[in-house]
XYZ file of C-alpha atoms in Angstrom:
646
model
C -103.197 105.205 -76.496
C -105.467 107.973 -77.715
C -106.377 109.046 -81.202
C -108.713 111.603 -82.620
C -110.965 111.562 -85.626
C -112.899 114.189 -87.490
C -116.291 113.091 -88.759
C -118.988 115.148 -90.484
C -122.690 114.856 -89.992
C -124.048 111.861 -91.811
C -127.130 113.024 -93.611
C -129.105 109.849 -93.679
C -128.891 108.260 -97.135
C -127.495 111.465 -98.666
C -123.780 111.500 -97.869
C -120.733 109.372 -97.457
C -117.927 110.438 -95.165
C -114.158 110.664 -95.098
C -112.004 110.853 -91.994
C -108.380 111.606 -91.365
C -106.217 111.522 -88.279
C -102.814 112.862 -87.471
C -100.814 112.004 -84.363
C -98.093 114.048 -82.708
C -95.602 113.368 -79.921
C -96.823 111.116 -77.078
C -97.272 112.269 -73.512
C -97.559 110.329 -70.259
C -101.019 109.870 -68.789
C -101.389 111.010 -65.195
C -101.484 107.812 -63.127
C -103.891 107.047 -60.320
C -102.789 106.066 -56.833
C -102.120 102.470 -57.793
C -102.190 102.800 -61.556
C -99.558 101.852 -64.016
C -98.781 104.667 -66.422
C -100.376 104.546 -69.831
C -99.009 106.250 -72.908
C -101.345 108.544 -74.800
C -100.951 110.988 -77.629
C -102.262 114.441 -78.360
C -103.570 114.851 -81.852
C -104.839 117.346 -84.318
C -106.925 116.710 -87.392
C -108.125 118.541 -90.461
C -110.883 117.662 -92.883
C -109.140 116.712 -96.102
C -112.225 116.776 -98.268
C -115.268 118.962 -97.814
C -118.581 117.187 -98.203
C -121.532 118.542 -100.076
C -125.190 117.750 -99.776
C -128.387 118.954 -98.170
C -128.281 119.692 -94.457
C -131.715 118.472 -93.422
C -131.583 116.081 -90.474
C -132.587 112.485 -90.767
C -136.213 112.057 -89.795
C -137.594 109.021 -88.070
C -139.315 106.991 -90.785
C -143.028 106.450 -90.677
C -144.218 103.630 -88.465
C -144.499 100.377 -90.354
C -147.152 98.693 -88.272
C -147.785 96.058 -90.932
C -144.260 94.635 -90.642
C -144.159 91.025 -89.547
C -142.598 90.596 -86.118
C -139.907 88.285 -87.361
C -137.315 86.895 -84.967
C -133.763 87.570 -86.088
C -130.914 85.518 -84.746
C -128.850 88.638 -84.336
C -125.888 86.990 -82.661
C -125.690 83.497 -84.081
C -121.931 83.873 -84.373
C -121.316 84.775 -80.735
C -117.655 84.882 -79.835
C -117.183 82.603 -76.822
C -114.372 82.657 -74.303
C -113.113 79.050 -73.805
C -112.100 79.789 -70.203
C -115.570 81.105 -69.372
C -117.235 78.061 -70.938
C -114.929 75.760 -68.978
C -115.940 77.438 -65.705
C -119.634 77.034 -66.606
C -119.147 73.308 -67.216
C -117.446 72.900 -63.851
C -120.225 74.853 -62.167
C -122.833 72.671 -63.856
C -121.355 69.620 -62.142
C -121.732 71.456 -58.843
C -125.305 72.392 -59.831
C -126.262 68.716 -60.038
C -125.021 68.169 -56.491
C -126.802 71.242 -55.163
C -130.100 70.307 -56.808
C -129.891 66.784 -55.379
C -129.548 68.084 -51.827
C -132.075 70.908 -52.123
C -135.491 69.519 -51.242
C -137.607 72.660 -51.331
C -136.860 75.712 -53.414
C -138.149 78.810 -51.586
C -140.588 81.259 -53.116
C -138.514 84.438 -53.403
C -141.622 86.618 -53.348
C -142.485 85.404 -49.866
C -139.006 85.378 -48.363
C -135.482 86.179 -49.409
C -132.225 84.484 -48.494
C -131.014 87.917 -47.385
C -132.459 89.644 -44.349
C -135.531 91.545 -45.528
C -135.290 95.055 -44.135
C -135.947 97.483 -46.995
C -139.191 98.794 -48.460
C -140.483 96.467 -51.173
C -140.941 98.238 -54.515
C -144.434 98.687 -55.896
C -145.344 97.776 -59.458
C -147.097 100.990 -60.459
C -147.773 100.020 -64.080
C -146.505 97.767 -66.864
C -147.142 96.818 -70.464
C -145.787 94.373 -73.009
C -143.634 96.063 -75.637
C -145.140 93.889 -78.347
C -144.146 96.326 -81.076
C -140.511 95.391 -80.602
C -141.179 91.691 -79.999
C -137.673 90.343 -79.394
C -134.419 89.430 -81.041
C -132.046 86.651 -80.144
C -130.675 87.431 -77.634
C -133.066 90.219 -76.629
C -130.354 92.665 -75.447
C -132.974 94.864 -73.809
C -132.308 98.576 -73.525
C -134.637 101.419 -72.549
C -134.650 105.032 -71.390
C -137.305 107.467 -70.248
C -137.156 111.256 -70.501
C -138.382 113.911 -68.092
C -141.170 114.506 -70.602
C -142.356 110.903 -70.376
C -141.122 109.484 -73.690
C -140.014 105.861 -73.413
C -137.609 104.428 -75.997
C -136.983 100.713 -75.867
C -135.130 98.359 -78.130
C -134.102 94.739 -78.541
C -131.927 93.158 -81.191
C -133.645 93.992 -84.484
C -136.442 96.399 -83.407
C -136.949 99.756 -81.678
C -140.144 101.447 -80.467
C -141.260 104.673 -78.766
C -144.069 104.763 -76.190
C -145.648 107.219 -73.807
C -145.962 106.394 -70.117
C -149.417 104.913 -70.663
C -147.991 102.333 -73.059
C -149.358 103.902 -76.230
C -147.079 103.129 -79.172
C -145.765 106.263 -80.916
C -143.645 104.520 -83.523
C -141.825 101.263 -84.267
C -139.086 100.248 -86.705
C -136.595 97.523 -87.337
C -133.032 98.682 -86.746
C -132.147 98.632 -90.428
C -134.973 101.046 -91.229
C -134.229 103.251 -88.219
C -130.528 103.674 -88.972
C -130.488 103.155 -92.717
C -133.994 103.892 -93.984
C -133.535 104.552 -97.734
C -129.887 103.553 -97.808
C -126.597 104.610 -96.260
C -124.328 101.978 -97.715
C -124.271 99.799 -94.605
C -125.001 96.100 -94.369
C -128.220 94.814 -92.820
C -126.568 93.384 -89.730
C -127.511 95.630 -86.783
C -127.108 94.370 -83.226
C -126.444 95.317 -79.590
C -128.593 98.471 -79.341
C -128.107 100.954 -76.491
C -130.184 104.019 -75.666
C -129.583 106.633 -72.976
C -131.404 109.763 -71.841
C -129.221 112.814 -71.295
C -130.875 114.829 -68.484
C -128.489 117.752 -68.922
C -129.473 118.272 -72.552
C -132.974 116.744 -72.318
C -132.167 114.588 -75.363
C -131.693 110.924 -76.248
C -128.620 109.202 -77.681
C -129.049 105.848 -79.409
C -126.289 103.555 -80.630
C -125.759 100.055 -81.984
C -123.226 98.042 -83.949
C -123.477 97.025 -87.585
C -121.364 94.449 -89.399
C -119.056 91.736 -88.102
C -116.051 92.086 -90.371
C -113.333 94.694 -90.649
C -114.731 95.802 -93.991
C -118.240 96.654 -92.792
C -118.018 97.138 -89.005
C -119.403 100.480 -87.810
C -120.772 101.972 -84.633
C -123.993 103.880 -85.355
C -124.800 106.892 -83.166
C -128.066 108.863 -83.327
C -128.681 112.145 -81.440
C -132.286 113.273 -81.015
C -132.858 116.768 -82.423
C -135.193 117.706 -79.568
C -136.538 116.141 -76.387
C -139.235 114.537 -78.540
C -137.800 111.392 -80.174
C -140.419 111.707 -82.918
C -138.941 115.045 -83.966
C -135.929 113.795 -85.892
C -132.389 112.536 -85.274
C -128.882 113.319 -86.427
C -127.152 110.061 -87.332
C -123.435 109.268 -87.579
C -121.495 106.145 -88.514
C -118.092 105.748 -86.847
C -115.581 103.144 -87.964
C -115.740 99.846 -86.065
C -112.186 99.138 -87.221
C -110.551 102.397 -86.069
C -107.069 100.894 -85.693
C -107.133 99.493 -89.244
C -105.963 96.138 -87.894
C -108.675 93.923 -89.383
C -110.913 94.173 -86.290
C -114.648 94.584 -85.818
C -116.584 96.060 -82.887
C -118.960 94.258 -80.488
C -120.607 94.782 -77.058
C -121.040 98.582 -77.221
C -122.066 100.524 -74.105
C -122.926 104.213 -73.838
C -122.603 107.023 -71.290
C -122.944 110.813 -71.099
C -121.215 113.555 -69.119
C -121.716 117.289 -68.986
C -119.993 117.747 -72.334
C -119.514 114.382 -74.011
C -120.851 111.010 -75.075
C -118.743 107.922 -74.406
C -119.128 104.685 -76.335
C -117.126 101.621 -75.392
C -116.770 98.328 -77.208
C -114.656 95.234 -77.729
C -112.518 94.725 -80.813
C -112.307 91.181 -82.257
C -109.698 89.886 -84.704
C -111.050 87.130 -84.833
C -110.965 86.607 -81.049
C -111.070 89.358 -78.447
C -108.258 91.820 -79.131
C -108.832 94.800 -76.828
C -111.400 97.272 -75.519
C -111.786 100.743 -76.968
C -113.338 103.990 -75.690
C -114.780 106.624 -78.063
C -114.816 110.161 -76.586
C -117.343 112.280 -78.508
C -118.327 115.950 -77.912
C -122.106 115.835 -77.660
C -123.055 119.415 -78.573
C -121.916 118.823 -82.138
C -124.070 115.710 -82.308
C -127.168 117.448 -80.977
C -126.649 120.272 -83.479
C -125.962 117.989 -86.438
C -122.490 119.490 -86.891
C -119.119 117.992 -87.729
C -117.794 115.883 -84.864
C -114.149 116.079 -83.908
C -113.723 113.051 -81.629
C -111.083 110.794 -80.149
C -110.691 107.194 -79.078
C -108.577 105.369 -76.505
C -106.892 102.016 -77.147
C -104.104 99.823 -75.726
C -105.771 100.582 -72.392
C -103.915 99.687 -69.198
C -105.252 96.616 -67.388
C -106.472 95.012 -70.647
C -110.149 95.520 -69.744
C -113.067 93.612 -71.253
C -116.470 95.229 -71.890
C -115.830 98.602 -70.248
C -118.977 100.145 -68.729
C -119.420 103.961 -68.832
C -120.722 105.405 -65.543
C -123.202 108.214 -66.208
C -124.927 110.287 -63.556
C -127.916 108.642 -61.892
C -129.428 111.978 -60.873
C -130.981 114.816 -62.860
C -127.605 116.552 -63.243
C -124.650 115.298 -65.276
C -121.110 115.442 -63.980
C -117.903 116.414 -65.772
C -115.560 117.331 -67.368
C -114.060 114.128 -65.926
C -115.759 110.765 -66.437
C -115.559 107.289 -64.865
C -115.710 103.798 -66.369
C -115.451 100.331 -64.787
C -114.581 96.855 -66.062
C -114.089 93.264 -64.907
C -112.452 90.123 -66.091
C -114.908 87.749 -67.769
C -114.982 84.380 -66.001
C -113.705 85.091 -62.501
C -111.971 87.783 -60.530
C -111.452 89.659 -57.288
C -110.898 93.220 -58.484
C -112.638 96.092 -60.230
C -110.831 98.060 -62.907
C -111.578 101.753 -62.474
C -110.824 104.256 -65.239
C -111.055 108.021 -65.135
C -110.957 110.332 -68.124
C -109.707 113.520 -66.539
C -110.883 116.071 -69.073
C -112.782 116.617 -72.292
C -111.470 115.819 -75.731
C -111.802 119.485 -76.737
C -109.567 120.579 -73.863
C -106.569 118.839 -75.419
C -105.579 117.802 -71.875
C -107.531 114.564 -71.394
C -105.717 111.730 -69.652
C -106.860 108.215 -68.792
C -105.957 106.901 -65.346
C -106.317 103.300 -64.186
C -106.677 101.688 -60.780
C -107.230 98.061 -59.829
C -109.331 97.876 -56.650
C -109.672 94.648 -54.657
C -113.158 93.201 -54.181
C -114.671 89.963 -52.926
C -113.883 87.014 -55.196
C -116.491 85.852 -57.694
C -116.836 83.348 -60.528
C -119.449 82.934 -63.230
C -122.018 80.259 -62.374
C -123.697 77.485 -64.294
C -125.996 78.154 -67.225
C -129.538 78.548 -65.898
C -132.286 75.931 -65.831
C -135.906 76.573 -66.811
C -139.165 74.734 -66.392
C -140.407 72.201 -68.929
C -137.234 71.693 -70.951
C -133.660 70.530 -70.619
C -132.481 73.478 -72.708
C -130.426 75.880 -70.601
C -130.200 79.659 -70.660
C -126.816 81.216 -71.360
C -125.750 83.335 -68.386
C -122.947 85.019 -70.322
C -120.025 86.171 -68.181
C -119.192 88.316 -65.179
C -118.752 91.696 -66.870
C -119.927 94.854 -65.088
C -123.305 95.270 -66.758
C -124.953 98.427 -65.402
C -123.919 101.382 -63.250
C -124.341 105.051 -62.385
C -122.747 107.863 -60.363
C -124.521 109.617 -57.477
C -123.337 111.505 -54.409
C -119.696 110.805 -55.153
C -120.132 107.021 -55.368
C -120.157 104.657 -58.325
C -122.949 102.071 -58.084
C -122.736 99.056 -60.380
C -124.042 95.502 -60.667
C -123.163 92.223 -62.326
C -124.034 88.556 -61.860
C -121.922 85.563 -60.909
C -121.659 82.882 -58.248
C -119.526 82.764 -55.122
C -117.321 80.004 -53.775
C -119.228 76.778 -53.089
C -122.288 77.676 -55.192
C -123.229 77.239 -58.836
C -126.179 79.645 -58.726
C -125.705 83.115 -60.163
C -126.554 85.995 -57.882
C -126.547 89.793 -58.083
C -123.351 91.481 -56.976
C -124.039 95.099 -56.056
C -120.976 97.294 -55.480
C -120.552 100.843 -54.242
C -117.170 102.195 -55.278
C -115.664 105.319 -53.771
C -113.347 106.757 -56.444
C -111.708 109.096 -53.929
C -110.653 106.440 -51.416
C -110.392 103.687 -54.071
C -112.487 101.338 -51.945
C -115.460 99.100 -52.693
C -118.372 98.059 -50.483
C -119.830 94.815 -51.844
C -123.153 93.105 -51.279
C -124.494 89.834 -52.701
C -128.209 89.423 -53.333
C -129.479 85.904 -53.866
C -132.162 83.323 -53.224
C -131.213 79.670 -52.972
C -132.259 77.667 -56.009
C -132.602 80.614 -58.426
C -130.330 82.113 -61.045
C -130.506 85.924 -60.941
C -128.899 87.317 -64.067
C -128.453 90.425 -66.227
C -129.184 92.989 -63.487
C -129.632 96.724 -64.021
C -129.460 99.379 -61.328
C -130.951 102.867 -60.894
C -130.795 105.409 -58.099
C -133.884 105.354 -55.871
C -132.830 107.871 -53.226
C -135.554 110.146 -51.944
C -135.937 113.350 -53.898
C -135.467 115.421 -50.728
C -132.204 113.706 -49.808
C -128.861 114.252 -51.507
C -127.071 111.467 -49.648
C -129.484 108.523 -49.841
C -127.615 105.647 -51.501
C -130.680 103.454 -52.071
C -131.168 101.737 -55.425
C -133.692 99.633 -57.311
C -132.256 96.620 -59.102
C -134.136 94.766 -61.828
C -133.030 91.388 -63.147
C -134.043 88.246 -64.996
C -134.466 84.995 -63.097
C -135.202 81.353 -63.770
C -134.935 77.840 -62.305
C -136.141 74.320 -63.036
C -139.617 75.116 -61.672
C -140.088 78.544 -63.283
C -140.152 79.997 -66.764
C -137.717 82.864 -67.442
C -139.175 85.930 -65.709
C -138.377 89.483 -64.612
C -138.042 90.640 -61.010
C -136.994 93.726 -59.059
C -136.027 94.647 -55.517
C -134.869 97.555 -53.418
C -131.467 97.811 -51.729
C -131.563 100.756 -49.347
C -128.971 103.173 -48.025
C -127.743 100.686 -45.373
C -127.632 97.692 -47.760
C -130.969 96.445 -46.472
C -132.642 94.254 -49.105
C -136.367 94.037 -49.785
C -138.466 91.130 -50.963
C -138.688 90.698 -54.710
C -141.619 91.695 -56.829
C -142.546 90.148 -60.141
C -142.402 92.580 -63.046
C -142.947 90.092 -65.872
C -144.083 86.516 -65.242
C -142.822 83.958 -67.725
C -145.553 82.025 -69.533
C -143.312 79.539 -71.316
C -139.756 78.287 -71.602
C -137.379 79.579 -74.271
C -136.019 77.107 -76.827
C -134.455 79.104 -79.629
C -131.984 76.495 -80.850
C -134.729 74.347 -82.392
C -133.754 71.439 -80.159
C -134.885 70.271 -76.753
C -131.313 70.388 -75.485
C -128.456 72.844 -75.767
C -128.267 76.476 -74.686
C -130.467 79.426 -75.708
C -129.353 83.036 -75.453
C -130.763 84.970 -72.482
C -128.965 88.357 -72.248
C -126.797 90.218 -72.751
C -128.414 93.195 -71.007
C -131.537 94.610 -69.415
C -132.535 98.260 -69.117
C -133.476 100.519 -66.223
C -133.803 104.295 -65.896
C -135.017 106.636 -63.197
C -137.508 109.235 -64.391
C -135.311 112.037 -63.169
C -138.014 114.617 -62.421
C -140.517 112.192 -60.880
C -141.925 112.891 -57.438
C -142.447 110.521 -55.736
C -139.573 108.407 -57.073
C -140.344 106.401 -60.188
C -137.943 103.955 -61.833
C -138.711 102.372 -65.219
C -137.250 99.151 -66.549
C -137.273 96.891 -69.578
C -136.447 93.168 -69.686
C -137.719 89.996 -71.379
C -139.697 87.005 -70.147
C -140.367 83.654 -71.817
C -143.637 83.468 -73.742
C -145.911 80.654 -74.903
C -144.197 80.623 -78.303
C -140.950 79.711 -76.518
C -139.417 83.026 -77.484
C -139.082 86.375 -75.695
C -141.525 89.190 -74.932
C -140.267 92.491 -73.548
C -141.960 93.945 -70.492
C -141.799 97.672 -69.726
C -142.538 98.370 -66.063
C -142.755 101.327 -63.688
C -141.651 100.897 -60.076
C -142.089 103.063 -57.004
C -140.981 102.993 -53.383
C -143.054 105.635 -51.638
C -146.641 106.728 -52.165
C -148.455 106.778 -55.475
C -148.865 110.531 -55.415
C -150.834 113.120 -53.473
C -153.434 111.617 -51.151
C -152.586 107.950 -51.814
C -151.208 105.662 -49.115
C -148.299 103.224 -49.375
C -150.581 100.207 -48.965
C -150.123 97.907 -51.964
C -153.734 96.843 -51.519
C -154.787 100.262 -52.768
C -153.761 99.317 -56.285
C -154.889 96.465 -58.480
C -151.916 94.527 -59.905
C -151.101 95.766 -63.384
C -151.069 92.236 -64.803
C -153.988 90.895 -62.761
C -157.095 93.012 -63.330
C -158.530 96.201 -64.730
C -156.222 98.589 -66.583
C -156.685 102.244 -67.495
C -154.950 104.368 -70.126
C -155.058 108.167 -70.201
C -154.837 109.920 -73.573
C -154.055 112.277 -75.186
C -151.236 113.408 -72.936
C -150.351 116.316 -73.058
C -153.926 117.672 -73.300
C -154.415 120.608 -75.658
C -158.063 120.322 -76.682
C -159.932 120.703 -73.381
C -160.458 117.047 -72.470
C -158.775 113.678 -72.104
C -160.014 110.105 -72.346
C -159.707 107.184 -69.949
C -159.689 103.852 -71.770
C -160.500 100.845 -69.554
C -159.514 97.272 -70.406
C -159.635 93.826 -68.764
C -163.095 94.368 -67.326
C -166.086 96.687 -66.889
C -166.361 98.131 -63.363
C -169.576 99.298 -61.804
C -168.241 102.693 -60.733
C -165.237 104.719 -61.860
C -163.873 107.796 -60.105
C -161.388 110.190 -61.750
C -159.558 112.590 -59.414
C -157.086 115.253 -60.569
C -154.518 116.698 -58.117
C -152.043 119.501 -58.617
C -148.363 119.034 -57.752
C -148.998 120.326 -54.211
C -151.495 117.527 -53.603
C -154.616 119.728 -53.721
C -157.688 118.168 -55.347
C -158.619 120.223 -58.427
C -161.272 118.081 -60.092
C -163.265 114.949 -59.312
C -165.876 113.051 -61.302
C -167.641 109.751 -60.682
C -169.029 107.681 -63.541
C -171.573 104.955 -62.895
C -173.293 103.325 -65.823
C -173.024 106.476 -67.935
C -169.789 105.870 -69.797
C -169.431 104.126 -73.133
C -169.881 100.503 -72.049
C -169.047 99.144 -75.477
C -165.632 100.738 -75.566
C -165.130 101.290 -71.809
C -164.134 104.870 -72.492
C -164.599 107.958 -70.322
C -164.138 111.572 -71.405
C -163.045 114.081 -68.751
C -163.170 117.840 -69.383
C -160.222 120.025 -68.327
C -161.670 123.447 -69.204
C -161.516 124.549 -65.564
C -157.839 123.649 -65.131
C -154.871 125.890 -65.796
C -151.899 124.797 -67.862
C -149.426 122.703 -65.929
C -148.630 119.300 -64.425
C -151.221 117.197 -62.590
C -151.712 113.731 -61.112
C -154.701 111.710 -62.342
C -155.935 108.973 -59.986
C -158.389 106.487 -61.479
C -160.355 104.363 -59.029
C -162.629 101.506 -60.120
C -164.959 99.999 -57.530
C -162.881 101.681 -54.776
C -159.550 100.272 -56.013
C -156.784 102.437 -57.446
C -156.273 101.243 -61.020
C -153.908 103.880 -62.369
C -151.964 106.938 -61.299
C -150.625 109.004 -64.209
C -149.031 112.389 -64.633
C -151.036 114.635 -66.935
C -149.764 117.751 -68.695
C -152.270 120.385 -69.817
C -151.148 122.764 -72.553
C -153.167 125.181 -74.626
């Protein structure tokens, strides 16, 4: 079924809103090749009460850097599926048998259980997102814009960084969405952020409230491509059917014309999935939003995942979504919205496509404690559309194994077929994967991807890894993006199960050349809680004049680091701040986008040794984009893009 709503701009802390809906005669949804028909309705709506108030947009509040980084148990009342928990218990019995027969657990960074045939990703840079700390569970989400703004969030906190890791602002979710008061409860959870390359804007959403009376879905549209420049914020009902439900597990996607938010309705157990279809231009302009939502969806999906474009161009007016069963299955549920809400001709088609069988595995083990990590369920977690194919990932085990692995699928929506590939390493749980397109910029058909994930076993602390799966399904060795320094014991006991997911984040920097993919996920820290790691990955060279040899670059977590600021440059110079050591000689080289050297300086014993800071003049450089290569003692420490504006 489909309904529409009409919602005005919510002027943060200034207005309340009223919505009305009116349905007319139902029509039959156009079915897919193997779909059952689904009834929908066309609707019209009018605003029954005009709202008054000032029209200034909500502004991001000032950074509150003195706030304590308190851990909030944002999902203490997790709704569990008894069937999923039963499967996990059965798999745990199998885990005991497997561990007893497994003498040596391989090091996945030396070899992989799959044939290693793809290029191993390179960790170009990384930093700890300490300003967001972590919620419970972390529910990592992140996005990066073409301009180099990074937004990342966990349950309870959100922060904005530049590509050098400099913090541009940080807030708890209550302050970000409510600030001086919008009449919502202080119960924000499940954040999601996405970058819209077609509009060069960000969209940020999360849930608030876990009862029919206070459940809402919060949606913020950035006013400009600078997330520090203000946001329009809306609150949509989390009980849109007025059936005593509340909304959980939201996911977000964008098309050429619209934003799609999906979620699960609970009453008190899982009732059904819902899809909000929202025209995005109104949101970016801070105007009234006339939107619709889909319910009573064919196939009874759980946790529907919107499939946005993975390239620098959105697709539309149609839009795809995928879903799975929770505990086990052998099919993918494919949905297609055939048109925009504004067209008045949108239909929702459904196809069930056979895949290899899977089943959720045992809860994960970790070093130094008997407390397990909750692996969640087998929902489709992350996906994108590129070159006519839907790429998506999830985790689960296969027959005869209790260990969770990455399932990477390529779905052809035209032929309604799926190519499946399992990525695993014996003795490790690989969970909460995210996937981004890593095809070469000069190729329009390369199907290669980078997949990031969280991993753990009885000999390792919870950590973050990544790998490359190329066009031909060749798999690379793993790399470590965030090494765990401690186990996670959030229950306060030495036994039981701690939350681990429910998501991680990954995003290709759409205009990067060579290819750069950014990710965000959490590792276990020495306080037995979570720390989020933001990391930048590459597959080809580091930029003009730099080889593919990993030995050319010092590991981002192992030795000297360099930060370039300010960026963009508008005052004739920039600084290089060095940390984790004092090298004998530092060389700064600046290349234009064609790879031609434009400026080079070598510093030896003449920079500020106390602060390890170098100042580099840019008076002789024209406005534009450049690559800055920083070498210390003949090792590449950092490669950053630099924008010069006057």
